[in-house]
Coordinates of C-alpha atoms in Angstrom, one line a residue:
Chain A
M1 CA 3.6 5.0 -26.3
N2 CA 2.3 6.2 -29.6
L3 CA -0.6 8.4 -28.7
P4 CA -2.7 10.1 -31.4
T5 CA -2.2 13.9 -31.7
H6 CA -5.8 14.5 -32.7
V7 CA -9.0 12.9 -31.5
Q8 CA -12.4 13.1 -33.2
L9 CA -15.3 13.1 -30.8
V10 CA -18.8 12.2 -31.8
D11 CA -21.3 13.8 -29.6
V12 CA -24.2 11.3 -29.2
G13 CA -26.1 13.5 -26.7
P14 CA -28.9 14.5 -29.0
R15 CA -29.8 10.9 -29.9
D16 CA -28.3 8.4 -27.5
G17 CA -28.4 10.9 -24.6
L18 CA -32.0 12.1 -25.1
Q19 CA -33.7 9.0 -26.2
N20 CA -34.5 7.7 -22.7
E21 CA -35.8 11.0 -21.5
K22 CA -39.4 10.6 -20.4
Q23 CA -40.3 14.3 -20.8
F24 CA -40.5 15.1 -24.5
V25 CA -37.8 17.5 -25.6
P26 CA -39.2 19.8 -28.4
A27 CA -37.6 19.5 -31.8
G28 CA -36.5 23.2 -31.5
V29 CA -34.5 22.4 -28.4
K30 CA -32.9 19.4 -30.1
I31 CA -32.0 21.4 -33.1
E32 CA -30.5 24.2 -31.0
L33 CA -28.5 21.6 -29.0
V34 CA -27.0 20.3 -32.2
R35 CA -26.2 23.9 -33.4
R36 CA -24.6 24.8 -30.2
L37 CA -22.5 21.6 -30.2
R38 CA -21.4 22.5 -33.7
A39 CA -20.6 26.1 -32.6
A40 CA -18.5 24.6 -29.7
G41 CA -16.4 22.7 -32.3
L42 CA -18.0 19.3 -32.6
K43 CA -17.5 18.0 -36.1
H44 CA -19.5 14.8 -35.8
I45 CA -22.9 14.6 -34.0
E46 CA -25.5 11.8 -33.7
V47 CA -28.6 13.8 -34.1
T48 CA -31.6 11.5 -34.1
S49 CA -32.9 8.1 -34.9
F50 CA -35.4 6.8 -37.4
V51 CA -37.0 4.2 -35.1
S52 CA -40.7 3.6 -34.6
P53 CA -42.2 6.3 -32.4
K54 CA -43.9 3.4 -30.6
W55 CA -40.5 2.2 -29.4
V56 CA -38.8 5.6 -28.8
P57 CA -41.4 8.4 -28.6
Q58 CA -38.6 10.9 -27.9
M59 CA -37.3 10.5 -31.5
A60 CA -40.8 10.9 -33.2
D61 CA -39.6 14.3 -34.4
N62 CA -36.7 12.9 -36.4
A63 CA -37.8 14.3 -39.7
E64 CA -38.4 17.7 -38.1
V65 CA -35.0 17.7 -36.6
M66 CA -33.3 16.8 -39.9
R67 CA -35.3 19.6 -41.5
G68 CA -34.1 22.1 -38.9
L69 CA -30.5 21.0 -39.7
R70 CA -30.9 21.1 -43.5
R71 CA -27.8 22.1 -45.3
S72 CA -27.4 23.1 -48.9
I73 CA -26.0 20.3 -51.0
D74 CA -23.2 22.7 -52.1
D75 CA -22.3 23.4 -48.4
P76 CA -18.9 22.3 -47.4
R77 CA -19.9 19.6 -45.0
D78 CA -17.6 20.5 -42.2
V79 CA -19.8 18.6 -39.8
R80 CA -21.2 15.1 -40.1
Y81 CA -24.6 14.2 -38.9
A82 CA -25.3 10.6 -37.9
V83 CA -28.7 9.0 -37.4
L84 CA -29.5 5.6 -35.9
V85 CA -31.6 3.3 -38.1
P86 CA -33.0 0.0 -36.9
N87 CA -34.4 -1.4 -40.2
L88 CA -35.1 -0.7 -43.9
Q89 CA -38.3 1.2 -43.0
G90 CA -36.3 3.6 -40.9
M91 CA -33.6 3.9 -43.6
D92 CA -36.3 4.7 -46.2
A93 CA -37.9 7.3 -43.8
A94 CA -34.5 9.0 -43.5
L95 CA -34.1 9.0 -47.3
A96 CA -37.7 10.2 -47.9
A97 CA -36.7 13.8 -47.1
P98 CA -35.0 16.1 -49.6
R99 CA -31.3 15.4 -50.0
E100 CA -30.5 18.5 -48.0
E101 CA -32.0 16.8 -45.0
W102 CA -30.2 13.5 -45.3
P103 CA -27.7 12.5 -42.7
D104 CA -24.0 11.9 -43.6
D105 CA -23.8 8.6 -41.6
V106 CA -26.2 5.9 -40.8
V107 CA -25.6 3.9 -37.6
V108 CA -26.7 0.3 -37.4
F109 CA -26.3 -1.7 -34.2
A110 CA -26.0 -5.2 -32.8
S111 CA -24.9 -6.7 -29.6
A112 CA -21.9 -8.9 -28.9
S113 CA -24.0 -10.7 -26.3
E114 CA -26.6 -13.2 -27.6
A115 CA -28.8 -12.8 -24.5
F116 CA -28.8 -9.0 -24.8
S117 CA -29.8 -9.2 -28.5
Q118 CA -32.7 -11.5 -27.7
K119 CA -33.9 -9.4 -24.8
N120 CA -33.3 -6.0 -26.3
I121 CA -34.4 -6.4 -29.9
N122 CA -36.0 -9.8 -29.8
C123 CA -33.8 -11.6 -32.3
S124 CA -30.5 -13.3 -32.5
I125 CA -27.3 -11.5 -33.4
A126 CA -27.2 -13.2 -36.8
E127 CA -30.8 -12.2 -37.5
S128 CA -30.1 -8.6 -36.5
I129 CA -27.2 -8.6 -39.0
E130 CA -29.4 -10.0 -41.7
R131 CA -31.9 -7.3 -41.0
F132 CA -29.2 -4.7 -41.5
R133 CA -27.8 -6.1 -44.8
P134 CA -30.3 -4.3 -47.0
V135 CA -30.1 -1.2 -44.8
V136 CA -26.3 -1.0 -45.3
A137 CA -26.7 -1.6 -49.1
R138 CA -29.3 1.1 -49.4
A139 CA -27.2 3.6 -47.4
L140 CA -24.1 2.9 -49.5
E141 CA -26.1 3.2 -52.7
H142 CA -27.1 6.7 -51.6
G143 CA -23.6 7.7 -50.8
L144 CA -24.0 7.6 -47.0
A145 CA -21.4 6.2 -44.7
V146 CA -22.3 3.3 -42.4
R147 CA -21.1 2.9 -38.8
G148 CA -21.8 -0.1 -36.7
A149 CA -22.5 0.2 -33.0
M150 CA -21.5 -3.0 -31.2
S151 CA -23.1 -3.0 -27.8
C152 CA -22.1 -5.1 -24.7
T153 CA -18.6 -5.7 -25.9
V154 CA -17.3 -6.1 -22.4
G155 CA -20.2 -7.0 -20.2
C156 CA -23.9 -7.8 -20.5
P157 CA -26.6 -7.4 -18.0
Y158 CA -27.8 -11.0 -18.6
E159 CA -24.6 -12.9 -19.5
G160 CA -22.0 -11.1 -17.4
E161 CA -18.5 -10.9 -19.0
V162 CA -18.5 -11.0 -22.8
A163 CA -15.5 -12.8 -24.4
P164 CA -13.4 -10.8 -26.8
E165 CA -14.0 -13.5 -29.4
R166 CA -17.6 -12.5 -29.5
V167 CA -16.6 -9.0 -30.3
G168 CA -14.4 -10.3 -33.1
M169 CA -17.2 -12.4 -34.5
L170 CA -19.6 -9.5 -34.5
A171 CA -17.1 -7.2 -36.1
K172 CA -16.6 -9.8 -38.8
L173 CA -20.4 -10.0 -39.4
M174 CA -20.5 -6.2 -39.6
K175 CA -17.6 -6.2 -42.1
D176 CA -19.3 -8.9 -44.2
I177 CA -22.4 -6.7 -44.8
G178 CA -20.4 -3.6 -45.7
V179 CA -20.3 -1.7 -42.4
Q180 CA -17.4 0.7 -42.8
H181 CA -16.6 1.6 -39.2
V182 CA -17.3 -0.1 -35.9
G183 CA -17.8 1.4 -32.4
V184 CA -16.8 -0.8 -29.5
A185 CA -19.3 0.0 -26.8
D186 CA -19.1 -0.8 -23.1
T187 CA -22.8 -0.3 -22.7
L188 CA -22.9 -1.1 -19.0
G189 CA -19.7 0.8 -18.2
V190 CA -18.3 -2.2 -16.4
G191 CA -15.1 -2.4 -18.4
T192 CA -11.7 -1.7 -17.1
P193 CA -8.6 -0.8 -19.2
L194 CA -7.3 -4.3 -20.0
K195 CA -10.7 -5.7 -20.8
V196 CA -11.5 -2.8 -23.1
Q197 CA -8.2 -3.2 -24.9
R198 CA -9.0 -6.8 -25.5
A199 CA -12.4 -5.9 -26.9
L200 CA -10.8 -3.3 -29.2
D201 CA -8.1 -5.7 -30.2
A202 CA -10.8 -8.1 -31.3
A203 CA -12.4 -5.4 -33.5
L204 CA -9.0 -4.4 -34.8
R205 CA -8.6 -7.9 -36.3
H206 CA -11.3 -7.0 -38.8
Y207 CA -11.0 -3.2 -39.1
G208 CA -8.1 -0.8 -39.3
V209 CA -7.3 1.5 -36.5
D210 CA -9.0 4.4 -38.4
Q211 CA -12.2 2.4 -38.6
V212 CA -12.7 1.6 -34.9
S213 CA -14.0 3.9 -32.2
G214 CA -14.6 3.6 -28.5
H215 CA -18.0 4.3 -26.8
F216 CA -17.7 4.1 -23.0
H217 CA -20.2 4.6 -20.3
D218 CA -19.0 6.1 -17.0
T219 CA -21.4 4.0 -14.8
Y220 CA -18.4 2.7 -12.7
G221 CA -16.3 5.8 -13.3
Q222 CA -13.9 3.9 -15.6
A223 CA -14.6 5.7 -18.9
L224 CA -11.6 8.0 -18.9
A225 CA -9.2 5.2 -17.8
N226 CA -10.6 3.1 -20.7
T227 CA -10.1 6.1 -23.0
L228 CA -6.5 6.3 -22.0
A229 CA -6.1 2.6 -22.6
S230 CA -7.7 3.0 -26.1
L231 CA -5.5 5.9 -27.0
E232 CA -2.5 3.7 -26.2
L233 CA -3.7 1.3 -28.9
G234 CA -3.9 4.3 -31.4
I235 CA -7.7 4.6 -31.3
W236 CA -8.5 8.3 -32.0
Q237 CA -12.3 8.3 -32.4
F238 CA -14.7 8.2 -29.5
D239 CA -18.3 8.8 -28.7
A240 CA -19.3 11.0 -25.8
S241 CA -22.4 12.8 -24.6
V242 CA -22.5 16.4 -23.6
A243 CA -23.5 16.8 -19.9
G244 CA -23.3 13.0 -19.7
L245 CA -26.8 12.9 -21.1
G246 CA -28.2 9.4 -21.1
G247 CA -28.2 7.7 -17.7
C248 CA -28.1 4.0 -17.5
P249 CA -31.2 2.0 -18.0
Y250 CA -29.6 -1.0 -16.3
A251 CA -28.8 0.7 -13.0
K252 CA -31.3 3.4 -12.2
G253 CA -29.9 6.7 -11.0
A254 CA -26.4 5.6 -12.2
T255 CA -24.2 7.5 -14.7
G256 CA -24.5 6.6 -18.3
N257 CA -22.5 8.0 -21.3
V258 CA -19.2 9.6 -20.5
A259 CA -19.5 13.3 -20.6
T260 CA -18.0 15.0 -23.6
E261 CA -16.6 17.7 -21.2
D262 CA -14.7 15.1 -19.2
M263 CA -13.2 13.6 -22.4
V264 CA -12.2 17.0 -23.8
Y265 CA -10.4 17.9 -20.5
L266 CA -8.5 14.6 -20.5
L267 CA -7.5 15.0 -24.1
H268 CA -6.5 18.6 -24.0
G269 CA -4.6 17.9 -20.8
M270 CA -2.6 15.3 -22.7
G271 CA -1.9 17.8 -25.5
I272 CA -4.2 16.0 -27.9
E273 CA -6.3 18.3 -30.1
T274 CA -10.0 17.9 -30.5
G275 CA -11.0 21.3 -32.1
I276 CA -13.5 21.7 -29.3
D277 CA -13.7 24.8 -27.1
L278 CA -14.2 23.4 -23.6
D279 CA -15.7 26.5 -22.1
A280 CA -18.3 26.7 -24.8
L281 CA -19.0 23.0 -24.5
I282 CA -19.6 23.4 -20.8
D283 CA -22.2 26.1 -21.6
V284 CA -23.9 23.8 -24.1
G285 CA -24.1 21.2 -21.4
V286 CA -25.7 23.7 -19.1
Y287 CA -28.1 24.7 -21.8
I288 CA -29.5 21.2 -22.3
S289 CA -29.4 20.4 -18.6
V290 CA -31.5 23.5 -17.8
A291 CA -34.0 22.4 -20.5
L292 CA -34.2 19.0 -18.8
G293 CA -34.3 20.5 -15.3
R294 CA -31.2 19.0 -13.9
E295 CA -27.4 19.4 -13.3
P296 CA -24.9 18.3 -16.0
V297 CA -23.4 14.9 -15.1
S298 CA -19.8 15.9 -15.7
R299 CA -17.1 16.4 -13.1
V300 CA -15.3 18.8 -15.3
S301 CA -18.4 20.9 -15.8
K302 CA -19.0 20.9 -12.0
A303 CA -15.5 21.9 -11.2
V304 CA -15.2 24.6 -13.8
R305 CA -18.5 26.1 -12.9
A306 CA -17.6 26.0 -9.2
K307 CA -14.5 28.0 -10.1
R308 CA -16.4 30.5 -12.2
V309 CA -18.6 31.5 -9.3
G310 CA -15.4 31.7 -7.2
Chain B
M1 CA 3.5 -2.7 -20.1
N2 CA 4.8 -3.9 -16.8
L3 CA 1.9 -3.5 -14.5
P4 CA 2.1 -4.3 -10.8
T5 CA 0.3 -7.5 -9.7
H6 CA -0.5 -6.1 -6.3
V7 CA -1.5 -2.6 -5.2
Q8 CA -1.5 -1.3 -1.6
L9 CA -4.2 1.3 -1.0
V10 CA -3.9 3.7 1.9
D11 CA -7.4 4.9 3.0
V12 CA -7.1 8.5 4.0
G13 CA -10.8 8.9 4.6
P14 CA -10.7 9.1 8.5
R15 CA -8.1 11.9 8.4
D16 CA -7.9 13.7 5.0
G17 CA -11.5 12.9 4.2
L18 CA -13.1 14.0 7.5
Q19 CA -10.8 16.9 8.4
N20 CA -12.9 19.5 6.4
E21 CA -16.2 18.3 7.8
K22 CA -17.9 21.1 9.6
Q23 CA -20.1 18.9 11.7
F24 CA -18.0 17.2 14.4
V25 CA -17.8 13.4 13.9
P26 CA -17.6 11.7 17.3
A27 CA -14.4 9.7 18.1
G28 CA -16.5 6.6 18.3
V29 CA -17.6 6.9 14.7
K30 CA -14.1 7.6 13.6
I31 CA -12.8 4.5 15.4
E32 CA -15.6 2.4 14.0
L33 CA -14.8 3.7 10.5
V34 CA -11.2 2.6 10.9
R35 CA -12.2 -0.8 12.2
R36 CA -14.6 -1.4 9.4
L37 CA -12.0 -0.3 6.8
R38 CA -9.7 -2.8 8.4
A39 CA -12.3 -5.5 8.3
A40 CA -12.9 -4.8 4.6
G41 CA -9.2 -5.5 4.0
L42 CA -7.5 -2.2 4.2
K43 CA -3.9 -2.7 5.5
H44 CA -2.9 1.0 5.7
I45 CA -5.1 3.8 7.1
E46 CA -4.5 7.4 7.8
V47 CA -6.4 7.7 11.0
T48 CA -6.0 11.2 12.4
S49 CA -3.7 14.2 12.7
F50 CA -1.9 15.8 15.6
V51 CA -2.5 19.4 14.5
S52 CA -3.7 22.2 16.7
P53 CA -7.5 21.9 17.4
K54 CA -7.6 25.6 16.6
W55 CA -6.7 24.8 13.0
V56 CA -8.6 21.6 12.6
P57 CA -11.2 21.2 15.3
Q58 CA -12.4 17.9 13.6
M59 CA -9.1 16.2 14.7
A60 CA -9.2 17.5 18.3
D61 CA -10.0 13.9 19.4
N62 CA -6.7 12.5 18.0
A63 CA -5.5 11.0 21.3
E64 CA -9.0 9.4 21.9
V65 CA -9.0 7.9 18.4
M66 CA -5.5 6.4 18.9
R67 CA -6.6 5.1 22.3
G68 CA -9.6 3.4 20.6
L69 CA -7.3 1.8 18.1
R70 CA -4.7 0.7 20.6
R71 CA -3.0 -2.5 19.8
S72 CA -0.8 -4.7 22.1
I73 CA 2.9 -4.3 21.3
D74 CA 3.1 -8.0 20.6
D75 CA 0.2 -7.8 18.1
P76 CA 1.3 -8.8 14.6
R77 CA 0.9 -5.4 13.0
D78 CA -1.0 -6.5 10.0
V79 CA -2.3 -3.0 9.5
R80 CA -0.4 0.3 9.5
Y81 CA -1.9 3.4 11.0
A82 CA -0.6 6.8 9.8
V83 CA -1.1 10.2 11.4
L84 CA -0.4 13.6 10.0
V85 CA 1.9 15.7 12.1
P86 CA 2.6 19.4 11.3
N87 CA 5.4 20.1 13.8
L88 CA 7.4 18.9 16.7
Q89 CA 4.6 19.7 19.1
G90 CA 2.3 17.4 17.2
M91 CA 4.9 14.7 17.0
D92 CA 5.4 14.9 20.8
A93 CA 1.7 14.8 21.4
A94 CA 1.4 11.6 19.3
L95 CA 4.3 10.1 21.3
A96 CA 2.9 11.2 24.7
A97 CA 0.5 8.2 24.6
P98 CA 1.5 4.7 25.7
R99 CA 3.3 2.9 23.0
E100 CA 0.3 0.7 22.2
E101 CA -1.4 3.9 20.9
W102 CA 1.4 5.1 18.7
P103 CA 1.0 5.3 15.0
D104 CA 3.2 3.2 12.6
D105 CA 3.7 6.0 10.2
V106 CA 4.0 9.8 10.5
V107 CA 3.1 11.9 7.6
V108 CA 4.8 15.3 7.0
F109 CA 3.8 17.5 4.2
A110 CA 5.0 20.3 2.0
S111 CA 3.9 21.9 -1.2
A112 CA 5.6 21.8 -4.6
S113 CA 4.2 25.3 -5.1
E114 CA 5.8 28.2 -3.3
A115 CA 2.6 30.3 -3.4
F116 CA 0.6 27.5 -2.0
S117 CA 3.0 27.0 0.8
Q118 CA 2.9 30.7 1.7
K119 CA -0.9 30.8 1.6
N120 CA -1.6 27.5 3.2
I121 CA 0.9 27.3 6.0
N122 CA 2.4 30.8 6.0
C123 CA 6.0 29.8 5.3
S124 CA 8.2 29.0 2.4
I125 CA 8.8 25.5 1.2
A126 CA 12.3 25.6 2.6
E127 CA 11.1 26.8 5.9
S128 CA 8.4 24.0 6.0
I129 CA 11.1 21.4 5.4
E130 CA 13.3 22.9 8.1
R131 CA 10.3 22.7 10.5
F132 CA 10.0 19.0 9.7
R133 CA 13.7 18.1 10.1
P134 CA 13.4 17.5 13.9
V135 CA 10.0 15.9 13.5
V136 CA 11.5 13.3 11.1
A137 CA 14.4 12.7 13.4
R138 CA 12.2 12.2 16.4
A139 CA 9.9 9.8 14.5
L140 CA 12.8 7.7 13.2
E141 CA 14.3 7.6 16.7
H142 CA 11.1 6.1 18.0
G143 CA 11.0 3.5 15.2
L144 CA 8.2 5.1 13.3
A145 CA 8.2 5.3 9.5
V146 CA 8.0 8.7 7.8
R147 CA 6.0 9.5 4.7
G148 CA 6.1 12.8 3.0
A149 CA 3.0 14.2 1.3
M150 CA 3.9 16.5 -1.5
S151 CA 0.9 18.7 -2.5
C152 CA 0.2 20.6 -5.6
T153 CA 2.6 18.5 -7.7
V154 CA 0.6 19.2 -10.9
G155 CA -1.3 22.3 -10.4
C156 CA -1.7 25.1 -7.8
P157 CA -4.7 27.3 -7.1
Y158 CA -2.5 30.3 -7.1
E159 CA 0.3 29.5 -9.6
G160 CA -1.5 27.4 -12.1
E161 CA 0.7 24.6 -13.6
V162 CA 3.5 23.4 -11.5
A163 CA 6.7 22.3 -13.3
P164 CA 8.0 18.7 -12.7
E165 CA 11.3 20.3 -11.6
R166 CA 9.6 21.7 -8.6
V167 CA 8.4 18.3 -7.6
G168 CA 11.9 16.9 -8.0
M169 CA 13.3 19.7 -5.9
L170 CA 10.8 19.0 -3.2
A171 CA 11.4 15.3 -3.3
K172 CA 15.1 16.0 -2.8
L173 CA 14.5 18.2 0.2
M174 CA 12.3 15.5 1.7
K175 CA 15.0 12.9 1.0
D176 CA 17.6 15.1 2.7
I177 CA 15.8 15.3 6.0
G178 CA 15.2 11.5 6.1
V179 CA 11.7 11.1 4.7
Q180 CA 11.4 7.5 3.6
H181 CA 8.5 7.6 1.2
V182 CA 6.9 10.4 -0.8
G183 CA 3.3 10.7 -2.0
V184 CA 2.8 12.7 -5.2
A185 CA -0.5 14.5 -4.7
D186 CA -2.6 16.2 -7.3
T187 CA -4.3 18.3 -4.7
L188 CA -6.6 20.1 -7.2
G189 CA -7.4 17.1 -9.3
V190 CA -6.4 19.1 -12.4
G191 CA -3.8 16.5 -13.6
T192 CA -4.1 14.4 -16.6
P193 CA -2.0 11.2 -17.4
L194 CA 1.1 12.7 -19.0
K195 CA 1.4 15.5 -16.5
V196 CA 1.0 13.1 -13.6
Q197 CA 3.6 10.8 -15.1
R198 CA 6.0 13.7 -15.3
A199 CA 5.4 14.6 -11.7
L200 CA 6.0 11.0 -10.7
D201 CA 9.1 10.7 -12.8
A202 CA 10.5 13.8 -11.0
A203 CA 9.9 12.1 -7.6
L204 CA 11.4 8.8 -9.0
R205 CA 14.7 10.6 -9.6
H206 CA 15.1 10.7 -5.8
Y207 CA 13.1 7.8 -4.5
G208 CA 12.8 4.2 -5.7
V209 CA 9.5 3.0 -7.3
D210 CA 8.7 1.2 -4.0
Q211 CA 8.9 4.6 -2.1
V212 CA 6.6 6.7 -4.2
S213 CA 2.8 6.7 -4.1
G214 CA 0.1 8.5 -6.0
H215 CA -2.6 10.7 -4.3
F216 CA -5.2 11.8 -6.8
H217 CA -8.2 13.9 -6.5
D218 CA -11.2 13.3 -8.8
T219 CA -12.3 16.9 -9.1
Y220 CA -12.1 16.8 -12.8
G221 CA -12.8 13.0 -13.1
Q222 CA -9.3 12.2 -14.0
A223 CA -8.1 10.2 -11.0
L224 CA -8.5 6.7 -12.4
A225 CA -6.9 7.7 -15.7
N226 CA -4.1 9.1 -13.7
T227 CA -3.9 5.9 -11.7
L228 CA -3.6 3.8 -14.8
A229 CA -0.8 6.1 -16.0
S230 CA 0.9 5.6 -12.7
L231 CA 0.5 1.8 -12.8
E232 CA 2.2 1.9 -16.2
L233 CA 5.3 3.5 -14.4
G234 CA 5.3 0.6 -11.9
I235 CA 3.7 2.7 -9.1
W236 CA 1.9 0.3 -6.8
Q237 CA 0.9 2.4 -3.8
F238 CA -2.0 4.9 -3.8
D239 CA -4.0 6.9 -1.4
A240 CA -7.8 7.0 -1.7
S241 CA -10.7 7.9 0.5
V242 CA -13.7 5.7 1.2
A243 CA -16.9 7.2 -0.2
G244 CA -14.8 9.9 -1.7
L245 CA -14.8 11.7 1.7
G246 CA -13.1 15.0 1.5
G247 CA -14.6 17.4 -1.0
C248 CA -12.5 20.1 -2.6
P249 CA -11.8 23.3 -0.6
Y250 CA -10.7 25.0 -3.9
A251 CA -14.0 24.4 -5.8
K252 CA -17.0 24.3 -3.6
G253 CA -19.3 21.4 -4.2
A254 CA -16.8 19.6 -6.4
T255 CA -15.4 16.1 -5.9
G256 CA -12.3 15.7 -3.8
N257 CA -10.3 12.6 -3.0
V258 CA -10.8 9.7 -5.4
A259 CA -13.1 7.1 -3.8
T260 CA -11.4 3.9 -2.6
E261 CA -14.3 2.0 -4.1
D262 CA -13.6 3.3 -7.6
M263 CA -9.9 2.5 -7.3
V264 CA -10.6 -1.0 -6.1
Y265 CA -13.0 -1.6 -9.0
L266 CA -10.4 -0.4 -11.5
L267 CA -7.6 -2.5 -10.0
H268 CA -9.6 -5.7 -9.6
G269 CA -11.0 -5.3 -13.1
M270 CA -7.3 -5.3 -14.3
G271 CA -6.5 -8.4 -12.3
I272 CA -4.5 -6.5 -9.8
E273 CA -4.9 -7.7 -6.2
T274 CA -5.6 -5.3 -3.3
G275 CA -6.7 -7.7 -0.6
I276 CA -9.9 -5.6 -0.3
D277 CA -13.4 -6.9 -0.4
L278 CA -15.2 -4.4 -2.6
D279 CA -18.7 -5.2 -1.4
A280 CA -17.7 -4.8 2.3
L281 CA -15.9 -1.6 1.4
I282 CA -19.1 -0.2 -0.3
D283 CA -20.9 -0.9 3.0
V284 CA -18.2 1.0 4.9
G285 CA -18.7 4.0 2.6
V286 CA -22.5 3.8 3.3
Y287 CA -21.8 3.6 7.0
I288 CA -19.8 6.8 7.1
S289 CA -22.0 8.6 4.6
V290 CA -25.1 7.9 6.6
A291 CA -23.3 9.3 9.7
L292 CA -22.6 12.4 7.7
G293 CA -26.1 12.6 6.2
R294 CA -25.1 12.3 2.6
E295 CA -24.6 9.9 -0.4
P296 CA -21.2 8.3 -1.0
V297 CA -19.3 10.2 -3.7
S298 CA -18.3 7.0 -5.7
R299 CA -19.7 5.9 -9.0
V300 CA -18.9 2.3 -8.2
S301 CA -20.8 2.6 -5.0
K302 CA -23.8 4.2 -6.7
A303 CA -23.9 1.6 -9.6
V304 CA -23.4 -1.4 -7.3
R305 CA -26.1 -0.2 -4.9
A306 CA -28.5 0.6 -7.8
K307 CA -28.0 -3.1 -8.9
R308 CA -28.6 -4.4 -5.3
V309 CA -32.0 -2.8 -5.1
G310 CA -32.7 -4.2 -8.6

């Protein structure tokens, strides 16, 4: 086994995690969450999205969040901020701010399942890719990096199992429009290790191992097993969400994004570096969970805090 | 990778799971739990223990449970019942019943951590092994199989990390007194894949791959990743506890035994047979959880039930 010695985690909590929260989280709390994640050692954070506030009211404060995170252009950019962008309008909105408030990465997205694409964003996969073509071009023109989030790469709430070939086709479409990195997402959390490896293998036919990341949901408790299976393919980049922020819109009350805390525990336990301070990260999870009035959804957080109180 | 095509799960819920419950569970419920597990396809169940009712009041009804599960001697024994036995007195108590009420397997136990042995059972590892020597002999004389549960094989609440050599030493001691199978238990759930593989490798120096099983707690959410790591060594026998019964006495409120439901989902998702009907198993977990007045501690159970109600 040729496991990576270092893993880069992207905390998607501030965006993917918070976006489905009904209660509006003030921009100040979002900014503080990002700052604390950074202080805990996260080097890559998905901070907001430039979608219509009609679709996602929680992200209506995107410009304010970016302003709060502004960095001098001469700053050594030791952290990367990513934002999700659904169309050219969103891309332009992100670029309308002064350069100090731009993100480093733009995330575009498409589904490996045709039915999901239709139901979720009302257009075919091919149409969604065409919509992103000018977005990718504009981002690259402005020196931003572009990541593609590929959803439903293992299972779809409408189609059931998704064939790896569909993932390969989508990766190729992403590649064709200039997307530099793809994330293989098990949006429903239904994947198990061999299926996840097949989805990753399909992406790896079009992207190098340094351009593919895993994004796993823990709905069925499989996320860490799937992470191990990914590490065994040499994958060293993963998304995760502090405190397991996010839930699962397809199974109410069920777990969503894998908790960053659980990922860090796995990786450090295997001697794989992340640059993250687990204890500090657990405190960040408590910070945002208190703000949301709930418990962190992370077994590591729970176990470590149970030990702290003795 | 040479993964097994079939996995045998031992459901330890009725014994290991229930033993720390403060509220007494009537024998009738325990018997019904075992019957339902059997109906869901479990072929190996840890049903009770013959310990002093002063130590474990929950298991005071051991003889009644075995009576309720009595099988004609001519019955094809398509299911194996295991009981935990701490000493010769317990062994004799189990054998005092008519033969139709005997278990198939006797489980003896010892810790890979000296400190844990002292604190938990008030004697050294070597002394605990000596105590089991006549127990093992008596069990074998009566045609029962003997399994050894090795606790704290990765971490100990008093000593911290446990070296694989200690696991190897304990396995050798078990082997010397005639124990036929050893379970490598991560009692605290602190293990991660490479550490668990090292503990298993240590046991495999003294036992064949068909005589070693994994017993993982999900306290830190690592149990399924550790199961995958075990499967990759060819291990095909695991303990699990329906509805995650058991909790963790070393971290209050934290998760204990890995849920059988989560294990079955992982295995079936990888195309590995278990002979278990997952939907029926989820219902068994609901049955015992309702009896205990709580929710099943299983992400698979939660996700599947969330989908059932739409």
